[in-house]
């Protein structure tokens, strides 16, 4: 890369800035705004088409190549690139001296080809000079040693040094790019999610955070149950960073571990907020977003995304699969991302080729990367950016392929990407103002996710796997779902699924009871309501405050050893024979009826595997075990949908996905064939927007083919 030099000197006295920093907001997020509502900017204002483009790294290539790249993007129909998230060193090659000319040149070229830019704060990789000069910027590992510089995402989020340097580069960039018409918005950093630093500054910050949260040590000792093992603190300074290793050797108090997790999540949020405040002050006309990771457990994304205009995420659905398979997880990820702000989202990194840091994963087959785009569009994406434009020849991601290969030629994947971009132009007008609306909600709660990580209860228990049993069955039934936090308004939904809702605050339990009483259908399952918000066990017989609504009593329960299975058979209303594994609640129905029971095991005979209760005007279901067969979950979802009076528009064949986007007087039905076989699906009267053909009855979809039908 050839750099022209424009130097912006900042003479900053570190001490002054440290004073500024000391006055920064340190209110724990948990103590901040409790509301689930947030004012948001849509991904695209009315005059901007659906975004489609590439993550572009001009700094990896000679300047002479840039125009060829950008022209190729234009020819493909791209209208956006993301830039600069790892180029701090090129923007601030020595401390306080800024060089943006090279990026200005790229932006000029983009302007010439009518392509927008999203620029990133570059704090995911600190320059070498920074690590050398300010070693406390590097995170400290659990063994007390510092991370050695040489990769990325290795900073401490507490140290004033790194926070100040981050604010300074953000301010310099914002000032420099604020009036550039090509720039439409910002991505903060890259995939926030760490670093679990254990330095002395983090420890002191943790103590301060706890002091703000609890006020007195008595309250903290009580909340954490520090009478156990006599772990009472007598001064704040005694508080240590808990050992939050997952598994049987973790010995720290689970309540301390949960607060540590909340604290580290908050550190990330605070770090990002410092950048966002600067961008909003200087560039109020730009959007701010961040590229999230599907179901990442490090940060409470509900809190984290409150500060963003909209959510973006990185979609890599091919992991270890030998051949294409139904990407349930990518659909769930999209619904989850939409749920964070109850708004459409952007795909900031979209799979463009084979993945791999050391070894290659499978190359997406013809039609597959197009399918990934339509799947996301169907679930509320308002644009998508391929990762990456051209496969790099150097560094750890040499095998993480882009739209172009190492050779830079516009080949098969380029043509497929161009096809998508051109098709999006046909859909623009129809997609405007549409999103997914669902009658079904799945509760996704970070306290639960974290508490299960700290103590899964039974070894196979993790929230994502549990949730997916139900989500995948909804997918197979052709029904959209929203993911919601525990503070959401349940009355917007007909059916609420609360799988494994392990941490259950009394208020939430009461809201769920009310939801059922007023006519809602609730489903929940084993380990619900075991813990309170401090990660202490509720001193109640399970399922605690939900007992009346569920009409059951659970006095005892048992984990089930690996390879041990029990037979379960459905009763009249719930046909089929199934297999229970992992865990069994010894459920005694009180008012509830038994829909499935254990067979063959005398000790389980008195107990129910699946129950249903009528409570007020609604119904409440409970599954007391984990069932092996998908057929169980398919039957369950069928029954739940019937109880909730939800009637899917189409019952798709296995492997065909159905999703509806609606709003603004439009209703668009997406039908996506994830299989390698031809599939026939019966659809209502409408117009297929990609072909312009009228539909009414069966349509045939070839391998990976999609239909977007305007109803
Ligand atoms: C993402 C990350 C990108 C790139 C990609 C491939 O998680 O945001 O920067 O590293 O993975 O490894």
Tab-separated table of N, CA and C in Angstrom, residues 211-297:
chain	number	residue	atom	x	y	z
A	211	UNK	N	-20.031	-2.810	44.117
A	211	UNK	CA	-20.403	-1.827	45.131
A	211	UNK	C	-21.603	-1.011	44.634
A	212	UNK	N	-21.569	-0.644	43.337
A	212	UNK	CA	-22.701	0.109	42.765
A	212	UNK	C	-23.952	-0.757	42.741
A	213	UNK	N	-23.777	-2.016	42.430
A	213	UNK	CA	-24.938	-2.888	42.298
A	213	UNK	C	-25.568	-3.187	43.654
A	214	UNK	N	-24.744	-3.497	44.654
A	214	UNK	CA	-25.295	-3.984	45.929
A	214	UNK	C	-25.324	-2.925	47.022
A	215	UNK	N	-24.522	-1.899	46.916
A	215	UNK	CA	-24.548	-0.851	47.944
A	215	UNK	C	-23.798	-1.247	49.202
A	216	UNK	N	-24.160	-2.369	49.801
A	216	UNK	CA	-23.469	-2.781	51.028
A	216	UNK	C	-22.942	-4.199	50.873
A	217	UNK	N	-21.898	-4.475	51.645
A	217	UNK	CA	-21.316	-5.825	51.599
A	217	UNK	C	-22.282	-6.870	52.137
A	218	UNK	N	-23.109	-6.447	53.111
A	218	UNK	CA	-24.102	-7.391	53.648
A	218	UNK	C	-25.002	-7.893	52.539
A	219	UNK	N	-25.437	-6.924	51.712
A	219	UNK	CA	-26.338	-7.310	50.609
A	219	UNK	C	-25.620	-8.242	49.648
A	220	UNK	N	-24.373	-7.920	49.343
A	220	UNK	CA	-23.626	-8.780	48.418
A	220	UNK	C	-23.440	-10.181	49.022
A	221	UNK	N	-23.026	-10.231	50.278
A	221	UNK	CA	-22.808	-11.532	50.927
A	221	UNK	C	-24.081	-12.378	50.903
A	222	UNK	N	-25.196	-11.685	51.107
A	222	UNK	CA	-26.472	-12.400	51.118
A	222	UNK	C	-26.840	-12.871	49.702
A	223	UNK	N	-26.691	-11.931	48.739
A	223	UNK	CA	-27.066	-12.266	47.356
A	223	UNK	C	-26.234	-13.437	46.832
A	224	UNK	N	-24.995	-13.503	47.217
A	224	UNK	CA	-24.126	-14.578	46.732
A	224	UNK	C	-24.175	-15.827	47.624
A	225	UNK	N	-24.899	-15.722	48.736
A	225	UNK	CA	-24.941	-16.882	49.643
A	225	UNK	C	-23.561	-17.199	50.187
A	226	UNK	N	-22.863	-16.164	50.626
A	226	UNK	CA	-21.475	-16.378	51.049
A	226	UNK	C	-21.323	-17.080	52.397
A	227	UNK	N	-22.476	-17.429	53.031
A	227	UNK	CA	-22.369	-18.236	54.257
A	227	UNK	C	-21.866	-19.638	53.896
A	228	UNK	N	-22.086	-20.050	52.637
A	228	UNK	CA	-21.603	-21.377	52.229
A	228	UNK	C	-20.067	-21.365	52.180
A	229	UNK	N	-19.464	-22.336	52.819
A	229	UNK	CA	-18.007	-22.448	52.969
A	229	UNK	C	-17.405	-21.238	53.704
A	230	UNK	N	-18.282	-20.441	54.320
A	230	UNK	CA	-17.760	-19.296	55.070
A	230	UNK	C	-17.004	-18.300	54.203
A	231	UNK	N	-17.599	-17.967	53.032
A	231	UNK	CA	-16.884	-17.109	52.073
A	231	UNK	C	-17.247	-15.625	52.188
A	232	UNK	N	-17.716	-15.210	53.370
A	232	UNK	CA	-18.124	-13.811	53.573
A	232	UNK	C	-16.954	-12.845	53.333
A	233	UNK	N	-17.264	-11.727	52.710
A	233	UNK	CA	-16.263	-10.656	52.579
A	233	UNK	C	-16.450	-9.659	53.713
A	234	UNK	N	-15.357	-9.120	54.181
A	234	UNK	CA	-15.480	-8.084	55.212
A	234	UNK	C	-15.058	-6.715	54.685
A	235	UNK	N	-14.364	-6.685	53.549
A	235	UNK	CA	-14.100	-5.392	52.875
A	235	UNK	C	-14.239	-5.632	51.365
A	236	UNK	N	-14.537	-4.578	50.631
A	236	UNK	CA	-14.720	-4.707	49.173
A	236	UNK	C	-13.431	-5.170	48.503
A	237	UNK	N	-12.323	-4.715	49.049
A	237	UNK	CA	-11.030	-5.040	48.449
A	237	UNK	C	-10.701	-6.529	48.492
A	238	UNK	N	-11.410	-7.296	49.316
A	238	UNK	CA	-11.133	-8.742	49.385
A	238	UNK	C	-11.727	-9.510	48.203
A	239	UNK	N	-12.627	-8.848	47.475
A	239	UNK	CA	-13.345	-9.588	46.414
A	239	UNK	C	-12.381	-9.961	45.288
A	240	UNK	N	-12.383	-11.232	44.943
A	240	UNK	CA	-11.481	-11.731	43.900
A	240	UNK	C	-12.265	-11.988	42.614
A	241	UNK	N	-11.550	-12.214	41.544
A	241	UNK	CA	-12.186	-12.595	40.283
A	241	UNK	C	-12.489	-14.086	40.363
A	242	UNK	N	-13.768	-14.478	40.195
A	242	UNK	CA	-14.075	-15.903	40.368
A	242	UNK	C	-13.469	-16.770	39.271
A	243	UNK	N	-13.255	-18.004	39.632
A	243	UNK	CA	-12.792	-18.990	38.654
A	243	UNK	C	-14.035	-19.494	37.925
A	244	UNK	N	-14.240	-18.982	36.726
A	244	UNK	CA	-15.487	-19.330	36.036
A	244	UNK	C	-15.278	-20.406	34.981
A	245	UNK	N	-14.258	-21.238	35.192
A	245	UNK	CA	-14.089	-22.330	34.239
A	245	UNK	C	-15.345	-23.195	34.230
A	246	UNK	N	-15.669	-23.676	33.040
A	246	UNK	CA	-16.866	-24.497	32.914
A	246	UNK	C	-16.491	-25.920	33.299
A	247	UNK	N	-17.400	-26.595	33.979
A	247	UNK	CA	-17.160	-28.011	34.226
A	247	UNK	C	-16.961	-28.333	35.678
A	248	UNK	N	-16.614	-29.572	35.942
A	248	UNK	CA	-16.664	-30.046	37.324
A	248	UNK	C	-15.557	-29.486	38.195
A	249	UNK	N	-14.502	-28.949	37.601
A	249	UNK	CA	-13.420	-28.443	38.437
A	249	UNK	C	-13.590	-26.989	38.832
A	250	UNK	N	-14.586	-26.332	38.252
A	250	UNK	CA	-14.812	-24.941	38.642
A	250	UNK	C	-15.247	-24.941	40.103
A	251	UNK	N	-14.576	-24.163	40.914
A	251	UNK	CA	-14.898	-24.253	42.336
A	251	UNK	C	-15.508	-22.978	42.881
A	252	UNK	N	-15.512	-21.905	42.096
A	252	UNK	CA	-16.019	-20.648	42.638
A	252	UNK	C	-17.530	-20.691	42.804
A	253	UNK	N	-17.987	-19.795	43.610
A	253	UNK	CA	-19.406	-19.660	43.894
A	253	UNK	C	-20.170	-19.325	42.597
A	254	UNK	N	-21.208	-20.097	42.247
A	254	UNK	CA	-21.956	-19.820	41.005
A	254	UNK	C	-22.543	-18.408	40.963
A	255	UNK	N	-22.895	-17.866	42.127
A	255	UNK	CA	-23.469	-16.506	42.138
A	255	UNK	C	-22.398	-15.485	41.767
A	256	UNK	N	-21.179	-15.703	42.253
A	256	UNK	CA	-20.073	-14.809	41.905
A	256	UNK	C	-19.776	-14.926	40.408
A	257	UNK	N	-19.811	-16.161	39.909
A	257	UNK	CA	-19.525	-16.369	38.473
A	257	UNK	C	-20.558	-15.643	37.610
A	258	UNK	N	-21.823	-15.679	38.018
A	258	UNK	CA	-22.853	-15.020	37.207
A	258	UNK	C	-22.629	-13.498	37.195
A	259	UNK	N	-22.298	-12.944	38.350
A	259	UNK	CA	-22.037	-11.496	38.368
A	259	UNK	C	-20.782	-11.151	37.575
A	260	UNK	N	-19.780	-12.007	37.607
A	260	UNK	CA	-18.569	-11.754	36.802
A	260	UNK	C	-18.927	-11.741	35.315
A	261	UNK	N	-19.795	-12.662	34.914
A	261	UNK	CA	-20.216	-12.711	33.516
A	261	UNK	C	-20.980	-11.434	33.142
A	262	UNK	N	-21.869	-11.018	34.047
A	262	UNK	CA	-22.618	-9.766	33.784
A	262	UNK	C	-21.645	-8.589	33.696
A	263	UNK	N	-20.659	-8.594	34.563
A	263	UNK	CA	-19.686	-7.506	34.598
A	263	UNK	C	-18.869	-7.460	33.302
A	264	UNK	N	-18.378	-8.599	32.852
A	264	UNK	CA	-17.538	-8.574	31.639
A	264	UNK	C	-18.374	-8.191	30.414
A	265	UNK	N	-19.629	-8.582	30.434
A	265	UNK	CA	-20.530	-8.154	29.358
A	265	UNK	C	-20.633	-6.619	29.380
A	266	UNK	N	-20.824	-6.097	30.570
A	266	UNK	CA	-20.947	-4.635	30.723
A	266	UNK	C	-19.674	-3.904	30.302
A	267	UNK	N	-18.515	-4.492	30.555
A	267	UNK	CA	-17.256	-3.844	30.133
A	267	UNK	C	-17.238	-3.630	28.622
A	268	UNK	N	-17.689	-4.642	27.894
A	268	UNK	CA	-17.752	-4.522	26.434
A	268	UNK	C	-18.744	-3.433	26.024
A	269	UNK	N	-19.875	-3.431	26.710
A	269	UNK	CA	-20.914	-2.450	26.371
A	269	UNK	C	-20.397	-1.035	26.624
A	270	UNK	N	-19.727	-0.856	27.751
A	270	UNK	CA	-19.198	0.473	28.073
A	270	UNK	C	-18.150	0.908	27.045
A	271	UNK	N	-17.298	-0.029	26.671
A	271	UNK	CA	-16.240	0.292	25.704
A	271	UNK	C	-16.858	0.740	24.382
A	272	UNK	N	-17.856	-0.025	23.944
A	272	UNK	CA	-18.510	0.342	22.681
A	272	UNK	C	-19.216	1.688	22.812
A	273	UNK	N	-19.894	1.888	23.948
A	273	UNK	CA	-20.675	3.122	24.148
A	273	UNK	C	-19.773	4.346	24.067
A	274	UNK	N	-18.556	4.234	24.586
A	274	UNK	CA	-17.630	5.368	24.508
A	274	UNK	C	-17.386	5.747	23.041
A	275	UNK	N	-17.252	4.750	22.192
A	275	UNK	CA	-17.045	5.034	20.757
A	275	UNK	C	-18.324	5.610	20.139
A	276	UNK	N	-19.433	5.005	20.491
A	276	UNK	CA	-20.700	5.439	19.873
A	276	UNK	C	-21.003	6.896	20.236
A	277	UNK	N	-20.757	7.267	21.475
A	277	UNK	CA	-21.034	8.656	21.883
A	277	UNK	C	-20.260	9.634	21.009
A	278	UNK	N	-19.033	9.283	20.696
A	278	UNK	CA	-18.212	10.175	19.865
A	278	UNK	C	-18.785	10.235	18.447
A	279	UNK	N	-19.121	9.089	17.904
A	279	UNK	CA	-19.644	9.068	16.524
A	279	UNK	C	-20.958	9.846	16.455
A	280	UNK	N	-21.804	9.645	17.444
A	280	UNK	CA	-23.116	10.343	17.419
A	280	UNK	C	-22.931	11.860	17.544
A	281	UNK	N	-21.946	12.240	18.334
A	281	UNK	CA	-21.704	13.677	18.516
A	281	UNK	C	-21.223	14.304	17.201
A	282	UNK	N	-20.335	13.609	16.500
A	282	UNK	CA	-19.695	14.223	15.327
A	282	UNK	C	-20.412	13.872	14.020
A	283	UNK	N	-20.997	12.691	13.964
A	283	UNK	CA	-21.631	12.235	12.718
A	283	UNK	C	-23.088	11.834	12.985
A	284	UNK	N	-23.912	12.774	13.410
A	284	UNK	CA	-25.275	12.378	13.801
A	284	UNK	C	-26.096	11.805	12.645
A	285	UNK	N	-25.632	12.032	11.417
A	285	UNK	CA	-26.374	11.558	10.242
A	285	UNK	C	-25.973	10.133	9.848
A	286	UNK	N	-24.990	9.552	10.537
A	286	UNK	CA	-24.554	8.190	10.191
A	286	UNK	C	-25.199	7.162	11.112
A	287	UNK	N	-25.451	5.968	10.580
A	287	UNK	CA	-25.917	4.905	11.479
A	287	UNK	C	-24.720	4.275	12.186
A	288	UNK	N	-24.996	3.625	13.297
A	288	UNK	CA	-23.959	2.868	14.006
A	288	UNK	C	-24.494	1.463	14.257
A	289	UNK	N	-23.697	0.492	13.861
A	289	UNK	CA	-24.097	-0.900	14.075
A	289	UNK	C	-22.867	-1.695	14.516
A	290	UNK	N	-23.065	-2.979	14.743
A	290	UNK	CA	-21.948	-3.847	15.124
A	290	UNK	C	-22.214	-5.238	14.563
A	291	UNK	N	-21.132	-5.958	14.236
A	291	UNK	CA	-21.307	-7.316	13.688
A	291	UNK	C	-21.297	-8.350	14.818
A	292	UNK	N	-22.483	-8.794	15.164
A	292	UNK	CA	-22.648	-9.742	16.267
A	292	UNK	C	-22.402	-11.169	15.791
A	293	UNK	N	-22.243	-12.071	16.758
A	293	UNK	CA	-22.039	-13.491	16.433
A	293	UNK	C	-23.259	-14.283	16.906
A	294	UNK	N	-23.772	-15.158	16.064
A	294	UNK	CA	-24.973	-15.901	16.459
A	294	UNK	C	-24.791	-16.633	17.787
A	295	UNK	N	-25.700	-16.382	18.709
A	295	UNK	CA	-25.755	-17.084	19.998
A	295	UNK	C	-24.436	-17.035	20.774
A	296	UNK	N	-23.677	-15.983	20.538
A	296	UNK	CA	-22.439	-15.804	21.289
A	296	UNK	C	-22.794	-15.565	22.765
A	297	UNK	N	-22.038	-16.184	23.657
A	297	UNK	CA	-22.447	-16.140	25.060
A	297	UNK	C	-21.718	-15.089	25.896
